[in-house]
Amino acid sequence: MAERGDLAVRSPAPNQTKTKAPFSRPVRSNLFPVPPPLPLRVKKLITMIGVWHGVTYEEIVGESRSRKVVEARFDAMAEVKLHRPDWSLPRIGEVFNKDHTCVLNAVKQRRKFNAAD
């Protein structure tokens, strides 16, 4: 043992290599990850429904509550749920900037509407 001041410092054994890791645990570079971009098909599906209703993609995912936009949004939510059954209601809600209960209501409304036909 080598002595440094009043502290005893132990030197490593000859067969041990002294490696110093830069970090003791993994460091997250981004604490709040940006959600991945929408799959092209979902955005295209929403855009196509918007064209059919005469509204833009931005209006559908926006905050407008006009009847025309709400009907387009409900149709788009129901179609996304139909085409992406692997997505949860909260995930679909994130796409439209809405709560999962809005998506559930939209799906129920469209089922009721289609059953009446």
XYZ file of C-alpha atoms in Angstrom:
117
model
C 0.000 0.000 0.000
C 1.180 3.427 -0.839
C 0.524 6.234 1.551
C -0.728 9.605 0.517
C -0.853 12.064 3.361
C -2.746 10.422 6.187
C -4.820 8.181 3.839
C -3.751 4.732 2.799
C -4.241 4.171 -0.940
C -4.395 0.639 -2.211
C -2.765 -0.051 -5.554
C -4.529 -2.467 -7.931
C -3.308 -6.008 -8.350
C -1.085 -6.519 -11.413
C -3.679 -8.700 -13.217
C -6.482 -6.146 -12.767
C -6.850 -3.416 -15.300
C -8.197 -0.159 -14.127
C -10.923 1.023 -16.475
C -13.009 3.991 -15.698
C -16.423 4.154 -17.306
C -17.408 7.662 -18.398
C -20.777 7.291 -16.662
C -21.853 4.952 -13.932
C -25.284 4.462 -15.521
C -26.820 5.219 -18.911
C -27.674 8.845 -19.452
C -30.848 9.748 -21.270
C -30.116 12.394 -23.811
C -33.752 13.440 -24.025
C -35.917 13.313 -20.918
C -39.092 14.102 -22.845
C -38.867 12.228 -26.134
C -40.637 13.672 -29.112
C -43.356 11.281 -30.278
C -42.530 9.566 -33.532
C -44.071 11.081 -36.641
C -47.389 9.724 -37.792
C -47.265 6.813 -40.155
C -47.844 8.116 -43.641
C -50.964 6.026 -44.085
C -52.743 7.506 -41.054
C -52.000 11.084 -42.061
C -53.028 10.310 -45.626
C -56.236 8.659 -44.403
C -57.140 11.716 -42.316
C -56.350 13.995 -45.270
C -58.513 11.918 -47.632
C -61.458 12.052 -45.232
C -60.928 15.790 -44.909
C -61.025 16.202 -48.698
C -64.246 14.186 -48.841
C -65.804 16.451 -46.169
C -64.285 19.639 -47.588
C -61.967 20.419 -44.645
C -58.192 20.351 -44.223
C -56.033 18.055 -42.128
C -55.177 20.966 -39.824
C -58.878 21.656 -39.197
C -59.559 18.009 -38.356
C -56.766 17.801 -35.785
C -57.433 21.356 -34.593
C -59.827 22.718 -32.016
C -62.753 23.751 -34.239
C -66.180 22.640 -33.062
C -68.163 23.498 -36.170
C -70.505 20.735 -37.284
C -68.705 20.176 -40.578
C -65.311 19.732 -38.914
C -66.645 17.600 -36.051
C -68.320 15.185 -38.477
C -65.087 14.905 -40.459
C -63.118 14.374 -37.241
C -65.517 11.651 -36.058
C -65.290 9.880 -39.402
C -61.497 10.154 -39.335
C -61.260 8.804 -35.763
C -63.505 5.869 -36.608
C -61.527 5.093 -39.768
C -58.189 5.254 -37.952
C -59.570 2.877 -35.307
C -60.787 0.555 -38.067
C -57.500 0.616 -40.018
C -55.197 0.557 -36.968
C -56.735 -1.882 -34.443
C -53.322 -2.190 -32.776
C -53.493 1.460 -31.663
C -55.079 2.225 -28.314
C -57.740 4.899 -27.889
C -55.292 7.257 -26.123
C -52.827 6.845 -29.018
C -55.517 7.764 -31.545
C -56.529 10.654 -29.302
C -52.951 11.988 -29.409
C -53.147 12.172 -33.198
C -56.259 14.339 -33.008
C -55.211 16.280 -29.876
C -58.225 14.869 -28.061
C -58.946 12.668 -25.068
C -59.497 8.918 -25.457
C -63.161 9.388 -24.503
C -63.657 11.584 -27.583
C -62.344 8.748 -29.736
C -64.624 6.250 -28.005
C -67.609 8.546 -28.561
C -66.695 8.986 -32.234
C -66.454 5.230 -32.792
C -69.797 4.649 -31.053
C -71.481 7.449 -33.027
C -70.268 6.049 -36.341
C -71.379 2.522 -35.419
C -74.814 3.852 -34.556
C -74.919 5.887 -37.777
C -73.863 2.908 -39.912
C -76.373 0.595 -38.196
C -79.188 3.024 -39.065
C -78.399 2.710 -42.803
